[in-house]
Coordinates of C-alpha atoms in Angstrom, one line a residue:
Chain A
M1 CA 73.5 139.9 56.7
K2 CA 71.9 136.7 56.0
Q3 CA 71.0 135.6 52.4
I4 CA 67.6 134.1 52.2
T5 CA 67.0 132.4 48.9
A6 CA 63.8 131.6 46.9
K7 CA 64.3 128.0 47.9
D8 CA 64.4 129.0 51.6
I9 CA 61.2 131.0 51.1
D10 CA 59.6 128.1 49.3
S11 CA 60.3 125.8 52.2
M12 CA 58.9 128.1 54.9
E13 CA 55.9 127.0 56.9
Q14 CA 52.8 128.8 55.4
R15 CA 52.0 131.3 58.1
F16 CA 55.7 132.1 58.6
R17 CA 56.1 132.8 54.9
A18 CA 53.0 135.0 54.9
L19 CA 54.4 137.1 57.7
F20 CA 57.9 137.2 56.2
V21 CA 57.0 138.1 52.6
N22 CA 54.4 140.6 53.7
S23 CA 57.1 142.4 55.7
L24 CA 59.2 142.9 52.6
S25 CA 56.9 145.5 51.1
G26 CA 57.7 147.9 54.0
F27 CA 55.2 150.2 55.6
K28 CA 51.8 150.2 54.0
S29 CA 48.6 152.2 54.2
A30 CA 45.7 151.0 56.4
N31 CA 42.3 151.4 54.9
L32 CA 38.8 150.2 55.5
V33 CA 37.0 149.3 52.3
G34 CA 33.3 150.1 52.4
T35 CA 30.8 148.4 50.1
V36 CA 27.1 147.5 50.0
S37 CA 25.6 144.3 48.7
D38 CA 22.6 144.0 46.3
E39 CA 20.6 143.0 49.4
G40 CA 21.6 146.2 51.2
V41 CA 24.0 144.7 53.6
D42 CA 27.0 147.0 54.3
N43 CA 30.4 145.4 54.3
L44 CA 33.7 146.7 55.7
A45 CA 37.1 145.1 55.4
I46 CA 40.6 146.3 56.4
V47 CA 43.2 146.2 53.6
S48 CA 46.9 147.0 53.4
S49 CA 47.0 146.8 49.6
V50 CA 45.8 150.3 48.5
F51 CA 48.2 152.3 46.4
H52 CA 48.5 155.3 44.2
I53 CA 48.1 154.9 40.4
G54 CA 47.9 158.4 39.1
A55 CA 46.9 162.0 40.0
N56 CA 45.3 163.1 36.7
P57 CA 42.9 161.4 36.4
P58 CA 42.9 160.6 40.1
L59 CA 43.2 156.8 40.3
M60 CA 43.9 154.3 43.1
G61 CA 44.6 150.6 43.0
M62 CA 44.0 147.7 45.4
I63 CA 45.1 144.0 45.2
T64 CA 42.4 141.5 46.2
R65 CA 43.0 137.9 47.4
P66 CA 42.5 134.9 45.2
H67 CA 39.1 133.7 44.1
T68 CA 39.3 130.8 46.4
V69 CA 38.3 132.8 49.5
R70 CA 34.9 134.5 49.9
R71 CA 35.3 138.2 49.1
D72 CA 32.2 140.2 49.8
S73 CA 34.0 143.5 49.1
L74 CA 34.9 142.5 45.5
E75 CA 31.5 141.0 44.7
N76 CA 29.8 144.2 46.1
L77 CA 31.9 146.7 44.2
R78 CA 31.6 144.7 41.0
A79 CA 27.8 144.8 41.4
T80 CA 27.4 148.4 42.5
G81 CA 30.4 150.0 40.8
F82 CA 31.3 152.0 43.9
Y83 CA 33.4 151.6 47.0
T84 CA 35.0 153.7 49.7
F85 CA 38.5 153.9 51.3
N86 CA 38.6 155.1 54.9
H87 CA 41.9 155.8 56.5
V88 CA 42.4 154.0 59.8
H89 CA 43.5 156.1 62.7
S90 CA 45.0 155.0 66.0
G91 CA 41.7 155.6 67.9
M92 CA 39.8 153.0 65.8
L93 CA 42.5 150.4 65.5
K94 CA 40.9 147.4 67.2
Q95 CA 37.6 147.9 65.5
A96 CA 39.3 148.2 62.1
H97 CA 41.4 145.1 62.7
Q98 CA 38.4 143.2 63.8
T99 CA 36.7 143.6 60.4
S100 CA 39.2 140.9 59.1
A101 CA 37.2 138.3 61.1
R102 CA 35.1 136.0 58.9
Y103 CA 31.6 137.2 59.6
E104 CA 28.7 135.7 57.6
A105 CA 27.7 137.5 54.4
D106 CA 24.4 138.8 56.0
V107 CA 26.3 140.4 58.9
S108 CA 27.4 144.1 58.5
E109 CA 30.9 144.5 59.9
F110 CA 29.8 148.0 61.0
D111 CA 27.4 146.5 63.5
A112 CA 29.8 143.7 64.4
V113 CA 32.8 145.8 65.3
G114 CA 31.0 149.0 66.4
L115 CA 31.7 151.5 63.6
T116 CA 29.1 153.9 62.0
P117 CA 28.1 154.0 58.3
F118 CA 27.9 157.4 56.7
H119 CA 26.4 158.0 53.3
S120 CA 26.9 160.6 50.6
D121 CA 24.6 161.4 47.7
T122 CA 27.3 160.5 45.1
V123 CA 28.7 157.1 46.1
K124 CA 26.6 154.0 46.5
A125 CA 28.8 152.6 49.3
P126 CA 29.1 153.3 53.0
Y127 CA 31.8 155.5 54.4
V128 CA 33.1 155.1 58.0
R129 CA 31.9 158.1 60.1
E130 CA 34.8 157.7 62.6
A131 CA 37.4 158.0 59.8
R132 CA 39.1 161.3 59.4
L133 CA 39.9 160.9 55.7
R134 CA 37.3 159.2 53.4
I135 CA 37.6 158.6 49.7
G136 CA 34.7 157.7 47.4
L137 CA 35.6 155.7 44.3
Q138 CA 33.9 154.6 41.1
L139 CA 35.1 151.3 39.7
E140 CA 37.0 151.7 36.5
E141 CA 38.5 148.2 35.9
I142 CA 39.2 144.9 37.5
K143 CA 42.4 143.4 36.0
P144 CA 43.1 139.8 36.7
L145 CA 46.7 139.0 37.7
E146 CA 46.9 135.5 36.2
I147 CA 50.2 134.8 37.9
N148 CA 48.7 134.2 41.3
Q149 CA 44.9 134.5 40.8
T150 CA 44.7 137.9 42.5
E151 CA 43.0 140.9 41.0
L152 CA 43.9 144.6 40.6
V153 CA 41.0 146.8 41.3
I154 CA 41.3 150.3 39.7
G155 CA 39.0 153.1 40.8
R156 CA 38.6 156.7 40.0
I157 CA 38.3 159.1 43.0
V158 CA 34.9 160.9 42.9
E159 CA 35.0 162.7 46.2
V160 CA 37.1 163.1 49.3
F161 CA 36.0 164.0 52.8
V162 CA 38.7 165.6 55.1
D163 CA 39.1 168.5 57.5
D164 CA 40.6 171.1 55.3
Q165 CA 42.7 172.4 58.2
V166 CA 45.1 169.5 57.5
I167 CA 45.6 170.4 53.8
A168 CA 48.8 172.5 53.4
G169 CA 48.9 175.5 51.0
D170 CA 50.7 173.3 48.4
G171 CA 48.1 170.4 48.5
F172 CA 50.0 168.1 50.9
I173 CA 47.8 166.4 53.5
D174 CA 49.2 166.1 57.0
L175 CA 48.3 162.5 57.8
E176 CA 50.1 162.6 61.2
A177 CA 47.6 165.3 62.3
L178 CA 44.8 162.8 61.4
E179 CA 46.7 160.0 63.3
T180 CA 46.5 157.8 60.3
V181 CA 48.3 154.5 61.0
A182 CA 50.6 152.4 58.9
I183 CA 50.7 148.6 58.6
S184 CA 53.7 146.3 58.4
S185 CA 53.6 142.6 57.6
L186 CA 50.1 141.2 58.3
D187 CA 49.2 142.4 61.8
S188 CA 51.5 145.2 63.0
Y189 CA 50.4 148.8 63.3
H190 CA 52.5 151.9 63.6
S191 CA 52.1 155.6 64.1
A192 CA 54.3 157.9 62.1
S193 CA 56.7 160.7 63.2
S194 CA 57.8 163.2 60.6
L195 CA 61.4 163.3 59.5
G196 CA 60.5 166.3 57.3
R197 CA 59.7 167.0 53.7
L198 CA 62.6 167.2 51.2
T199 CA 62.8 169.8 48.4
Y200 CA 62.4 168.7 44.8
A201 CA 65.6 167.0 43.8
K202 CA 67.8 168.5 41.1
P203 CA 71.2 167.2 39.8
D204 CA 73.2 170.2 40.8
K205 CA 72.0 170.8 44.4
Q206 CA 71.5 169.0 47.7
P207 CA 67.9 168.5 48.9
E208 CA 66.9 170.4 52.1
F209 CA 64.3 169.6 54.7
F210 CA 61.3 172.0 55.0
G211 CA 57.8 171.9 56.5
Chain B
M1 CA 34.7 167.9 57.1
K2 CA 35.0 169.4 53.7
Q3 CA 33.8 167.6 50.6
I4 CA 36.2 167.8 47.8
T5 CA 34.7 166.6 44.5
A6 CA 36.1 165.1 41.3
K7 CA 35.5 168.5 39.7
D8 CA 37.5 170.3 42.5
I9 CA 40.4 167.8 41.9
D10 CA 40.2 168.3 38.2
S11 CA 40.5 172.1 38.6
M12 CA 43.5 172.0 41.0
E13 CA 46.9 173.4 39.8
Q14 CA 49.0 170.4 38.6
R15 CA 51.6 170.3 41.4
F16 CA 48.9 170.9 44.1
R17 CA 46.9 168.0 42.7
A18 CA 50.0 165.8 42.6
L19 CA 50.7 166.4 46.3
F20 CA 47.0 166.1 47.2
V21 CA 46.2 162.9 45.4
N22 CA 49.5 161.3 46.4
S23 CA 48.5 161.9 50.0
L24 CA 45.3 159.9 49.7
S25 CA 47.1 156.6 49.5
G26 CA 48.4 157.0 53.1
F27 CA 51.8 155.8 54.3
K28 CA 53.8 154.1 51.6
S29 CA 57.0 152.1 51.5
A30 CA 60.3 153.8 50.6
N31 CA 62.5 151.7 48.3
L32 CA 65.5 152.3 46.0
V33 CA 65.2 150.3 42.8
G34 CA 68.5 149.1 41.5
T35 CA 69.1 148.2 37.9
V36 CA 72.0 148.1 35.4
S37 CA 71.9 149.1 31.7
D38 CA 73.2 147.1 28.7
E39 CA 76.2 149.4 28.7
G40 CA 76.9 148.5 32.4
V41 CA 75.7 151.8 33.9
D42 CA 74.1 151.3 37.3
N43 CA 70.8 153.1 38.0
L44 CA 69.1 153.8 41.3
A45 CA 65.7 155.4 41.7
I46 CA 63.6 156.0 44.8
V47 CA 60.0 154.8 44.5
S48 CA 56.9 154.9 46.8
S49 CA 54.9 152.5 44.6
V50 CA 56.1 149.1 45.7
F51 CA 53.5 146.7 47.1
H52 CA 52.8 143.1 48.1
I53 CA 51.1 140.9 45.5
G54 CA 51.5 137.5 47.0
A55 CA 53.5 135.3 49.4
N56 CA 53.4 132.0 47.6
P57 CA 54.9 132.4 45.0
P58 CA 56.6 135.5 46.6
L59 CA 55.6 138.4 44.2
M60 CA 55.9 142.2 44.5
G61 CA 54.5 144.9 42.3
M62 CA 55.6 148.4 41.4
I63 CA 53.7 151.1 39.3
T64 CA 55.9 153.1 36.9
R65 CA 55.3 156.5 35.4
P66 CA 53.9 157.1 31.9
H67 CA 56.0 156.4 28.8
T68 CA 56.3 160.1 28.3
V69 CA 59.1 160.5 30.8
R70 CA 62.5 158.9 30.5
R71 CA 62.6 155.8 32.7
D72 CA 66.0 154.2 32.9
S73 CA 64.9 151.7 35.6
L74 CA 62.1 150.3 33.5
E75 CA 64.2 150.0 30.3
N76 CA 67.0 148.3 32.3
L77 CA 64.9 145.8 34.0
R78 CA 63.1 145.0 30.8
A79 CA 66.5 144.3 29.1
T80 CA 68.2 142.4 32.0
G81 CA 65.2 140.7 33.6
F82 CA 66.4 141.7 37.1
Y83 CA 66.1 144.5 39.6
T84 CA 66.5 145.1 43.3
F85 CA 64.4 146.8 46.0
N86 CA 66.4 148.3 48.9
H87 CA 64.6 149.6 51.9
V88 CA 65.4 153.3 52.7
H89 CA 66.4 153.9 56.3
S90 CA 66.6 157.2 58.1
G91 CA 70.4 157.4 57.9
M92 CA 70.4 157.4 54.1
L93 CA 67.4 159.6 53.5
K94 CA 68.9 162.6 51.7
Q95 CA 71.0 160.3 49.4
A96 CA 67.9 158.2 48.6
H97 CA 65.7 161.3 47.9
Q98 CA 68.5 162.7 45.7
T99 CA 68.2 159.8 43.3
S100 CA 65.0 161.4 42.0
A101 CA 67.0 164.2 40.4
R102 CA 67.2 163.8 36.6
Y103 CA 70.7 162.7 36.0
E104 CA 71.8 161.8 32.5
A105 CA 71.5 158.2 31.4
D106 CA 75.3 157.6 31.5
V107 CA 75.5 158.8 35.1
S108 CA 75.2 156.2 37.9
E109 CA 73.1 157.6 40.7
F110 CA 75.2 155.6 43.1
D111 CA 78.2 157.8 42.3
A112 CA 76.1 161.0 42.1
V113 CA 74.4 160.7 45.5
G114 CA 77.1 158.7 47.4
L115 CA 75.8 155.2 47.8
T116 CA 77.6 152.0 47.2
P117 CA 76.6 149.2 44.8
F118 CA 76.7 145.6 46.1
H119 CA 76.5 142.6 43.8
S120 CA 75.3 139.0 44.4
D121 CA 75.9 136.0 42.1
T122 CA 72.2 135.5 41.5
V123 CA 70.8 138.9 40.4
K124 CA 72.0 141.0 37.5
A125 CA 71.3 144.3 39.2
P126 CA 73.1 146.3 41.9
Y127 CA 71.9 146.3 45.5
V128 CA 72.6 149.2 47.9
R129 CA 75.2 148.2 50.4
E130 CA 74.0 150.8 52.9
A131 CA 70.5 149.4 52.9
R132 CA 69.6 147.0 55.7
L133 CA 67.0 145.0 53.8
R134 CA 67.6 144.2 50.2
I135 CA 65.4 142.2 47.9
G136 CA 66.5 140.7 44.5
L137 CA 63.7 140.2 41.9
Q138 CA 63.4 138.5 38.6
L139 CA 61.0 140.2 36.2
E140 CA 57.8 138.2 35.6
E141 CA 55.6 140.5 33.7
I142 CA 55.0 144.1 32.7
K143 CA 51.3 144.8 32.6
P144 CA 50.2 148.1 30.8
L145 CA 47.5 150.0 32.6
E146 CA 45.9 151.6 29.6
I147 CA 43.8 153.9 31.7
N148 CA 46.7 156.3 32.4
Q149 CA 49.7 154.9 30.4
T150 CA 51.4 153.6 33.5
E151 CA 52.7 150.1 33.9
L152 CA 52.5 147.5 36.6
V153 CA 55.8 145.7 37.0
I154 CA 55.5 142.2 38.6
G155 CA 58.6 140.5 40.0
R156 CA 59.3 137.3 41.8
I157 CA 61.6 137.4 44.8
V158 CA 64.7 135.4 44.3
E159 CA 66.7 136.4 47.4
V160 CA 66.6 138.6 50.4
F161 CA 69.5 140.1 52.4
V162 CA 68.7 141.0 56.0
D163 CA 70.2 140.7 59.5
D164 CA 68.4 137.6 60.8
Q165 CA 68.3 139.1 64.3
V166 CA 65.3 141.2 63.2
I167 CA 63.2 138.2 62.0
A168 CA 60.8 137.1 64.8
G169 CA 60.1 133.5 65.5
D170 CA 56.9 133.7 63.4
G171 CA 58.5 135.2 60.3
F172 CA 57.6 138.9 61.1
I173 CA 60.4 141.3 60.3
D174 CA 60.9 144.2 62.7
L175 CA 61.2 147.1 60.2
E176 CA 61.5 149.7 63.0
A177 CA 64.7 148.0 64.2
L178 CA 66.0 148.6 60.7
E179 CA 64.9 152.2 60.8
T180 CA 63.0 151.7 57.6
V181 CA 61.1 154.9 56.7
A182 CA 57.7 155.5 55.2
I183 CA 56.7 158.1 52.6
S184 CA 53.5 160.2 52.4
S185 CA 52.5 162.3 49.5
L186 CA 55.5 163.0 47.2
D187 CA 58.2 164.3 49.5
S188 CA 57.4 163.6 53.1
Y189 CA 59.4 161.0 55.2
H190 CA 58.4 159.4 58.4
S191 CA 59.8 157.0 61.0
A192 CA 57.4 154.5 62.5
S193 CA 56.5 153.8 66.2
S194 CA 54.9 150.5 67.0
L195 CA 51.3 150.5 68.3
G196 CA 51.6 146.7 68.6
R197 CA 50.6 143.7 66.7
L198 CA 47.0 142.4 66.9
T199 CA 46.0 138.8 67.2
Y200 CA 44.3 137.0 64.3
A201 CA 40.7 138.2 64.2
K202 CA 37.8 135.8 64.8
P203 CA 34.1 136.7 64.9
D204 CA 33.6 135.6 68.5
K205 CA 36.5 137.3 70.3
Q206 CA 38.2 140.7 70.6
P207 CA 41.7 141.1 69.2
E208 CA 44.5 141.7 71.7
F209 CA 47.9 143.4 71.3
F210 CA 51.0 141.3 71.5
G211 CA 54.6 141.6 70.5

């Protein structure tokens, strides 16, 4: 195996480094973040930086890019207090990816890429009708990460839309049945194939596959 | 689609809620965190909460559980200032999962589950020899998330060990070639199958698959 040092990473060409370092975090979730501006323009942006923070209360996190780039999603959710996460499935991959193009602030990515907004009574932000798992969030906190001028956005889950056929008896959601995709690095998409679920680990016994 | 409200989530049985809410963050990376205690006992723990924070400087984040549970990894990395992330591949799945059993603080999970420590000169923490992608990190910051008593651990990448055959000419690492797995919910493991990489999105053109 090759040893790649901090100095090697530092001397990489910028795009090479971005692809390389973004690969190190492994497989990541693919979500479309839905928001609406004060002017009523819907915004949609694909992100690979959504993660679990806690189940009780139900909290999710997202890392946003530095202040130096225009970030409609962040400005919108700061203003309205609401946003949505919509799982990307394989049938909507190109449209989802295309939301990362730099459209002007007055253009709705829904129109630009061909996806359909869906509204609920609870959340002041658009969902993606085509998505098979949709999560509505209320903004709790934006924590600046001074170390690299990014921000951690923490939201509380206020509602979830999903076909309840894919929820197992123990609460597990079968994401493969929804054809939810994973992302690696910056631009690579993957479908998932189950290797199984493993039983709760205890010191005195071996885990077994089930489900 | 069924609407599941915050109230519904709140009234779920605890283990059901944990499996359900942990499913919402989609596919997650599977890493073994390696640390060593002041007494020289190696520790290894599987986590699904590792994520990308930035490429320049190269930073990764991890969310740890509340202070109410014993957390050897966090205490160790706080004391030494170093830790490792080791990608879990399908050939070491049961051993990796088994590290989540509650072994006593004086037991090395390496011995208990049958994995092999590997040391470098740079990082004061054990790597997993069986892992095919290993990342050494220096602790930068531990940010308390007061909202649910978890903590965000931010580290700077100081070295990476990987077979350089899997690094593409543009910096992309082929994680499927390494058989790196993904996690969904709390206990489900998945292999990945490429759907392709998509070209950099621009407003005036459609993305195309490549690679």
